[in-house]
Short mmCIF file of C-alpha atoms and ligand atoms in Angstrom, two decimals:
data_model
loop_
_atom_site.label_atom_id
_atom_site.label_comp_id
_atom_site.label_asym_id
_atom_site.label_seq_id
_atom_site.Cartn_x
_atom_site.Cartn_y
_atom_site.Cartn_z
CA MET A 1 110.37 111.81 -84.42
CA ALA A 2 108.74 108.69 -82.95
CA ILE A 3 105.28 108.31 -81.70
CA CYS A 4 102.84 105.92 -81.31
CA GLY A 5 99.09 105.64 -82.37
CA VAL A 6 96.15 103.41 -83.19
CA VAL A 7 96.47 102.25 -86.75
CA LEU A 8 93.86 100.47 -89.01
CA ALA A 9 96.49 98.66 -91.29
CA ARG A 10 93.99 96.40 -93.42
CA PRO A 11 90.14 95.70 -93.02
CA GLY A 12 89.56 94.47 -89.50
CA GLU A 13 93.25 94.74 -88.44
CA VAL A 14 93.72 97.63 -85.87
CA ALA A 15 96.74 97.83 -83.53
CA LEU A 16 98.61 100.28 -81.30
CA GLU A 17 101.91 100.94 -83.32
CA GLY A 18 105.08 102.66 -83.53
CA ILE A 19 104.85 105.66 -86.01
CA ASP A 20 107.36 107.99 -87.45
CA VAL A 21 106.37 111.67 -87.86
CA ALA A 22 108.20 114.38 -89.84
CA ALA A 23 108.50 117.85 -88.67
CA PRO A 24 105.57 120.04 -89.70
CA GLY A 25 106.02 121.83 -93.01
CA PRO A 26 104.53 125.27 -94.05
CA GLY A 27 101.00 125.56 -92.92
CA GLU A 28 101.20 122.63 -90.44
CA VAL A 29 101.29 122.10 -86.56
CA LEU A 30 102.71 119.44 -84.52
CA VAL A 31 100.35 118.96 -81.56
CA ARG A 32 100.80 116.78 -78.68
CA ILE A 33 97.63 114.92 -77.78
CA GLU A 34 96.34 115.14 -74.23
CA ALA A 35 92.84 113.95 -74.68
CA THR A 36 90.94 112.46 -77.38
CA GLY A 37 87.25 111.16 -77.22
CA VAL A 38 86.14 107.86 -78.78
CA CYS A 39 83.57 108.70 -81.18
CA HIS A 40 80.99 106.50 -83.40
CA SER A 41 82.76 107.56 -86.35
CA ASP A 42 86.03 105.92 -85.59
CA LEU A 43 83.84 102.68 -85.41
CA HIS A 44 82.60 103.49 -88.75
CA VAL A 45 85.86 103.91 -90.18
CA ILE A 46 86.84 100.52 -88.99
CA GLU A 47 83.69 98.88 -90.03
CA GLU A 48 83.40 100.55 -93.46
CA ASP A 49 87.22 99.44 -94.23
CA GLY A 50 88.46 103.29 -93.97
CA TRP A 51 85.28 104.84 -95.11
CA GLY A 52 87.06 106.50 -97.99
CA HIS A 53 90.35 107.07 -96.44
CA PRO A 54 93.30 105.09 -98.04
CA LEU A 55 94.61 102.69 -95.75
CA PRO A 56 96.46 102.63 -93.46
CA VAL A 57 94.56 104.81 -91.48
CA LEU A 58 95.53 106.56 -88.27
CA LEU A 59 92.26 106.69 -86.00
CA GLY A 60 90.74 109.24 -83.91
CA HIS A 61 89.49 112.79 -84.73
CA GLU A 62 88.24 114.19 -81.48
CA GLY A 63 91.41 115.56 -79.92
CA ALA A 64 92.74 118.27 -77.60
CA GLY A 65 96.42 119.00 -76.81
CA THR A 66 99.18 121.38 -76.79
CA VAL A 67 101.16 122.90 -79.58
CA GLU A 68 104.63 121.49 -79.86
CA ALA A 69 105.89 123.05 -83.07
CA VAL A 70 104.53 125.17 -85.99
CA GLY A 71 105.77 124.77 -89.52
CA GLU A 72 108.66 127.32 -90.13
CA ALA A 73 107.77 129.07 -93.31
CA ASP A 74 104.20 129.57 -92.04
CA VAL A 75 103.66 133.52 -92.33
CA GLU A 76 100.34 133.79 -90.45
CA VAL A 77 101.35 132.13 -87.37
CA HIS A 78 98.76 132.73 -84.93
CA LEU A 79 99.75 129.80 -82.71
CA HIS A 80 102.52 129.16 -80.11
CA ARG A 81 104.28 126.39 -78.66
CA GLY A 82 102.27 125.60 -75.48
CA ASP A 83 99.03 126.85 -76.60
CA ARG A 84 95.89 124.66 -75.54
CA VAL A 85 94.18 123.62 -78.71
CA VAL A 86 91.06 121.60 -80.03
CA LEU A 87 91.55 119.83 -83.24
CA GLY A 88 88.88 120.66 -85.94
CA TRP A 89 88.04 118.11 -88.61
CA LYS A 90 85.84 120.38 -90.49
CA ALA A 91 88.10 123.39 -91.11
CA ALA A 92 86.74 124.88 -94.68
CA CYS A 93 89.08 124.66 -97.54
CA GLY A 94 88.14 128.20 -98.85
CA LYS A 95 88.59 126.96 -102.44
CA CYS A 96 85.53 124.68 -103.23
CA PRO A 97 82.45 126.15 -104.83
CA THR A 98 80.54 126.02 -101.63
CA CYS A 99 83.31 128.00 -99.79
CA LEU A 100 83.87 130.42 -102.74
CA ARG A 101 80.11 131.27 -102.81
CA GLY A 102 80.49 132.21 -99.14
CA ASP A 103 79.17 128.98 -97.37
CA PRO A 104 82.27 127.60 -95.68
CA ARG A 105 79.88 125.65 -93.11
CA ARG A 106 78.97 123.46 -95.90
CA CYS A 107 82.56 123.07 -97.46
CA ALA A 108 82.52 120.17 -99.85
CA ARG A 109 86.36 119.06 -99.15
CA PRO A 110 86.87 115.47 -98.90
CA PRO A 111 87.83 114.04 -95.63
CA ALA A 112 91.11 112.27 -96.55
CA ALA A 113 94.33 114.12 -97.09
CA PRO A 114 97.99 112.70 -97.11
CA GLY A 115 99.93 113.45 -93.90
CA ARG A 116 103.33 113.38 -92.33
CA LEU A 117 102.85 110.19 -90.57
CA PHE A 118 104.62 106.78 -91.45
CA ARG A 119 104.46 103.07 -90.35
CA LYS A 120 107.88 101.75 -89.54
CA ASN A 121 107.95 100.07 -93.08
CA GLY A 122 107.56 103.55 -94.76
CA ASP A 123 103.66 103.31 -95.57
CA GLU A 124 102.28 106.86 -95.28
CA LEU A 125 99.15 106.84 -92.89
CA THR A 126 96.05 108.72 -93.61
CA PRO A 127 94.70 110.32 -90.64
CA VAL A 128 91.04 110.22 -90.05
CA LEU A 129 89.33 113.37 -91.13
CA ARG A 130 92.75 114.84 -91.29
CA THR A 131 93.40 114.72 -87.58
CA GLY A 132 94.40 111.38 -86.48
CA THR A 133 94.11 111.80 -82.75
CA PHE A 134 94.45 108.31 -81.37
CA ALA A 135 98.08 108.93 -80.88
CA THR A 136 100.65 110.70 -78.66
CA HIS A 137 101.21 113.49 -81.40
CA THR A 138 99.74 114.36 -84.84
CA VAL A 139 100.65 116.80 -87.43
CA VAL A 140 97.63 118.82 -88.66
CA PRO A 141 96.85 121.94 -91.00
CA THR A 142 97.09 125.26 -89.18
CA ALA A 143 93.33 125.80 -90.11
CA ALA A 144 92.57 122.70 -88.42
CA VAL A 145 94.11 124.01 -84.88
CA VAL A 146 91.67 126.19 -82.79
CA LYS A 147 93.03 127.73 -79.56
CA VAL A 148 90.90 127.40 -76.46
CA PRO A 149 91.26 128.75 -72.95
CA PRO A 150 93.77 126.79 -70.92
CA GLN A 151 91.42 126.52 -67.88
CA LEU A 152 89.17 124.20 -69.65
CA PRO A 153 90.60 120.60 -69.06
CA PRO A 154 91.58 118.79 -72.15
CA GLU A 155 89.25 115.76 -71.46
CA GLN A 156 86.47 117.92 -71.59
CA ALA A 157 87.84 120.50 -74.41
CA CYS A 158 88.34 117.30 -76.82
CA LEU A 159 84.71 116.84 -77.06
CA ILE A 160 84.09 120.04 -78.61
CA GLY A 161 86.08 118.53 -81.56
CA CYS A 162 83.22 116.40 -82.81
CA ALA A 163 80.32 115.24 -80.48
CA VAL A 164 79.65 118.56 -79.13
CA ALA A 165 79.95 120.84 -82.21
CA THR A 166 77.96 118.33 -84.10
CA GLY A 167 75.11 118.08 -81.71
CA VAL A 168 75.13 121.79 -80.43
CA MET A 169 75.50 123.38 -83.83
CA SER A 170 73.08 121.15 -85.61
CA VAL A 171 70.59 123.03 -83.37
CA LEU A 172 71.96 126.43 -83.61
CA GLU A 173 73.35 126.43 -87.09
CA THR A 174 71.81 123.67 -89.34
CA ALA A 175 68.23 123.77 -88.18
CA ARG A 176 68.25 127.05 -86.46
CA VAL A 177 65.88 125.96 -83.78
CA TRP A 178 63.78 129.06 -82.52
CA GLU A 179 63.05 129.97 -78.84
CA GLY A 180 59.99 128.13 -77.71
CA ALA A 181 60.39 125.36 -80.35
CA ARG A 182 59.40 121.58 -79.61
CA VAL A 183 62.31 119.25 -80.48
CA ALA A 184 62.80 115.59 -80.53
CA VAL A 185 65.98 113.84 -80.33
CA ILE A 186 66.29 110.09 -81.50
CA GLY A 187 69.42 108.46 -80.26
CA CYS A 188 70.90 109.76 -76.93
CA GLY A 189 74.67 108.97 -77.07
CA ALA A 190 77.25 111.79 -76.79
CA VAL A 191 75.89 113.52 -80.12
CA GLY A 192 72.28 113.23 -79.21
CA LEU A 193 72.83 114.55 -75.46
CA SER A 194 74.54 117.47 -77.24
CA VAL A 195 71.55 118.20 -79.40
CA VAL A 196 69.75 117.99 -75.98
CA GLN A 197 72.00 120.72 -74.52
CA GLY A 198 71.95 122.83 -77.80
CA ALA A 199 68.01 122.62 -77.51
CA ARG A 200 68.29 123.89 -74.34
CA LEU A 201 70.63 126.85 -75.06
CA ALA A 202 68.14 127.68 -77.99
CA GLY A 203 65.34 127.94 -75.54
CA ALA A 204 63.28 125.16 -76.93
CA SER A 205 60.25 124.61 -74.95
CA GLU A 206 59.97 120.91 -75.07
CA ILE A 207 62.86 118.43 -75.52
CA ARG A 208 61.89 114.87 -76.17
CA ALA A 209 64.45 112.16 -75.72
CA ILE A 210 63.96 108.79 -77.62
CA ASP A 211 66.36 105.97 -77.14
CA LEU A 212 65.79 102.30 -76.89
CA ASP A 213 68.18 102.14 -73.84
CA PRO A 214 66.40 103.48 -70.62
CA ARG A 215 69.92 104.52 -69.19
CA LYS A 216 70.22 107.06 -72.08
CA LEU A 217 67.04 108.53 -71.40
CA GLU A 218 67.85 109.00 -67.66
CA GLN A 219 71.11 110.77 -68.92
CA ALA A 220 69.11 112.90 -71.21
CA LYS A 221 66.76 114.29 -68.58
CA ARG A 222 70.13 115.39 -66.49
CA PHE A 223 71.25 117.26 -69.72
CA GLY A 224 68.01 118.92 -70.10
CA ALA A 225 65.38 116.77 -71.86
CA THR A 226 61.79 117.36 -70.69
CA HIS A 227 60.26 114.22 -71.87
CA THR A 228 61.20 110.55 -72.63
CA GLU A 229 58.52 109.45 -75.01
CA PRO A 230 57.77 110.47 -78.64
CA GLY A 231 55.45 113.41 -79.37
CA PRO A 232 54.61 115.83 -82.08
CA VAL A 233 57.31 118.47 -82.43
CA ASP A 234 58.76 121.26 -84.76
CA PHE A 235 62.17 119.60 -85.24
CA VAL A 236 63.52 115.98 -84.79
CA PHE A 237 66.97 115.42 -84.94
CA ASP A 238 67.74 111.75 -86.17
CA VAL A 239 71.20 110.94 -84.59
CA VAL A 240 71.11 107.22 -85.66
CA GLY A 241 70.42 107.35 -89.24
CA ARG A 242 68.85 103.96 -89.82
CA ARG A 243 65.65 103.49 -91.72
CA GLU A 244 63.62 102.85 -88.71
CA THR A 245 64.53 106.25 -86.90
CA PHE A 246 64.24 108.45 -90.19
CA ALA A 247 60.57 106.92 -90.72
CA GLN A 248 59.91 107.53 -87.14
CA ALA A 249 61.42 111.10 -87.44
CA LEU A 250 59.28 111.86 -90.47
CA GLY A 251 56.18 110.72 -88.44
CA LEU A 252 56.89 113.07 -85.52
CA ILE A 253 57.10 116.58 -87.29
CA ARG A 254 54.00 118.95 -87.21
CA THR A 255 53.09 121.05 -90.11
CA GLY A 256 56.03 123.01 -91.26
CA GLY A 257 58.32 120.83 -89.09
CA THR A 258 61.82 119.96 -89.59
CA VAL A 259 63.83 116.55 -89.91
CA VAL A 260 67.43 116.75 -89.45
CA LEU A 261 69.69 113.82 -90.29
CA ILE A 262 72.94 113.82 -88.31
CA GLY A 263 73.71 110.04 -87.90
CA LEU A 264 76.05 108.07 -90.32
CA SER A 265 74.01 105.36 -92.07
CA PRO A 266 75.46 102.18 -93.13
CA ALA A 267 76.50 101.95 -96.89
CA GLY A 268 73.53 101.42 -98.88
CA GLU A 269 70.76 102.16 -96.30
CA LYS A 270 67.31 103.34 -97.85
CA VAL A 271 64.00 104.57 -96.55
CA GLU A 272 60.59 104.69 -98.16
CA VAL A 273 59.07 108.09 -98.10
CA GLU A 274 55.23 108.70 -98.74
CA LEU A 275 55.54 112.16 -100.82
CA PRO A 276 51.97 113.28 -100.56
CA LYS A 277 52.36 113.25 -96.91
CA LEU A 278 55.51 115.02 -96.91
CA PHE A 279 54.07 117.82 -99.20
CA ALA A 280 50.94 118.00 -96.85
CA ARG A 281 53.29 118.51 -93.73
CA ARG A 282 55.15 121.24 -95.57
CA ALA A 283 58.27 119.27 -94.31
CA ARG A 284 61.87 120.38 -94.43
CA LEU A 285 64.51 117.79 -94.65
CA LEU A 286 67.98 118.78 -93.76
CA VAL A 287 71.44 116.95 -93.55
CA SER A 288 73.75 118.01 -90.71
CA HIS A 289 77.39 117.25 -91.52
CA GLY A 290 79.06 117.53 -88.35
CA GLY A 291 76.29 120.32 -87.28
CA ASP A 292 77.85 122.10 -90.32
CA HIS A 293 80.17 123.51 -87.71
CA LEU A 294 83.19 125.99 -88.59
CA PRO A 295 86.07 125.12 -85.86
CA GLU A 296 87.57 128.89 -85.80
CA GLU A 297 84.06 130.25 -85.11
CA ASP A 298 82.38 127.73 -82.99
CA PHE A 299 85.17 126.13 -80.77
CA PRO A 300 85.98 129.34 -78.90
CA ARG A 301 82.14 129.83 -78.15
CA LEU A 302 81.55 126.21 -77.06
CA ALA A 303 84.66 126.62 -74.78
CA GLN A 304 83.41 129.74 -73.23
CA TRP A 305 79.88 128.48 -72.67
CA ALA A 306 81.58 125.42 -70.93
CA LEU A 307 83.47 127.71 -68.80
CA GLU A 308 80.26 129.75 -67.98
CA GLY A 309 78.51 126.44 -67.14
CA LYS A 310 75.93 126.72 -69.91
CA LEU A 311 77.18 123.70 -71.40
CA ASP A 312 77.96 120.65 -69.43
CA LEU A 313 81.02 118.82 -70.75
CA ALA A 314 82.09 117.33 -67.63
CA SER A 315 79.27 115.06 -67.14
CA MET A 316 79.78 113.71 -70.74
CA VAL A 317 83.04 112.15 -69.83
CA THR A 318 82.10 108.76 -68.36
CA ARG A 319 85.66 107.70 -68.00
CA THR A 320 89.18 108.29 -68.95
CA ALA A 321 91.76 105.58 -70.00
CA PRO A 322 95.35 105.37 -71.39
CA LEU A 323 95.60 105.26 -75.21
CA GLU A 324 96.37 101.33 -74.73
CA ALA A 325 92.64 100.95 -73.95
CA TRP A 326 91.21 101.93 -77.12
CA SER A 327 89.80 98.42 -77.83
CA GLU A 328 87.84 98.46 -74.60
CA ALA A 329 86.85 101.98 -75.26
CA LEU A 330 85.29 101.07 -78.63
CA GLU A 331 83.39 97.95 -77.07
CA ALA A 332 82.11 100.40 -74.22
CA MET A 333 80.59 102.52 -76.88
CA LYS A 334 79.07 99.97 -78.78
CA ASP A 335 77.40 98.20 -75.73
CA GLY A 336 76.13 101.93 -74.68
CA SER A 337 77.59 101.75 -71.09
CA VAL A 338 79.39 105.00 -71.61
CA ILE A 339 78.50 108.60 -72.94
CA ARG A 340 82.29 109.06 -73.51
CA THR A 341 85.51 107.21 -72.88
CA VAL A 342 88.19 109.82 -73.21
CA LEU A 343 91.75 108.34 -73.92
CA THR A 344 94.63 110.45 -72.38
CA PRO A 345 97.89 109.40 -74.46
ZN1 ZN B 1 85.59 124.34 -99.14
ZN1 ZN B 2 83.24 112.06 -84.33
#
C-alpha cells in the first residue's frame, strides 16, 4: 500500500516522500498515525546522520493512532482493528542479558531494526527507534503497540510515547524520588516539563526549574515548579546533557544526592569530575534511558492519570500542524517557541 512519510535519505537530506508499505507479518501491526509529536531525538537523528540507524531513515517516534491491520499468523493477538494505541519505542526484547535477569526497563536491544517500509526505488527504510511515526501509516512489532482509552485525544496521547514517559518515569522509576524530596530540573522543554509533572506526582516538596529561556521558566511554574532559580536539592535531572549542565547538576546536589542524566549529548561530549568532591557528597549518578519506561506497564497508567487530570498533557501541545509542516515544526523546537508541535498526518 502507498503511504507517505518524512525520510532522511542521506546526511542533511530530509523530505516528505511516497513510501510503499508491505502488509504486517506475524507479530506485526499496521497503525494509521493520527498524531505524532516532534521530539528533540528526531533532530538528533538528522544531525547525527542517522544516529546509528542505517540510512534511509523514516523519522518520528512519538506517535498515536488506530490499528488498521494485525499480522495474520499472530497467535497472541490482543489488538483489534480500530483500537486507539500509542507506539512504544522502548518495548523490551525479552531476550538480552538485561531482560533475562529480570530488568526489562534497562533492555539493551539496539534501536534500529529492518522494517516493511520501502522507498519508491526499493530501498528499505529504517524506522526511527523501530516506530517511524512522521508518516500516514507505519508497521511496528506487536510489542510496541499499547492500547489506551479512546477518550484521550490522539494529539495528547502521542506525547505519552516519548516525552512524557521519559520525563515522568525518570522521576518515578529511574530515580524513585521520594515524597518530600527537593528536585531540580535543568532544561524545561517537553521532557523537562514532564520531569516537573513527575516530581509533582511523586510529592516533591520543592521543584526548581532551571533554563536559560525565561519563557520556559514561566511554563514550568504552570506545570508545578515551585522555584525558578538553582538551589541545593536531593535530585537533579539534567535534560540537556552538555558539559555545562552536567557540571551544574553535580554542583547542586546535597549530601546523598542523585544526578540523573536524561539529555542526549552530542557525540564526544566530555565532562571533568572532581572525584573527592563526589565521594564526600556520597553522590549517585544515574542514566535515564528514556525514563527506563516499559510501554505496556507505563502507558496505561500515564493515560489514566491524564484522564483523571493528574497529568496535564493538553497544555503541552502548543500547536498542531499537518505532516507537511514537519520542517517548520523542527525549527520551532530549535528556537524554543513551542513546548510541542504535534503533526496530524
Ligand atoms: Zn532486552
Ligand atoms: Zn523522543
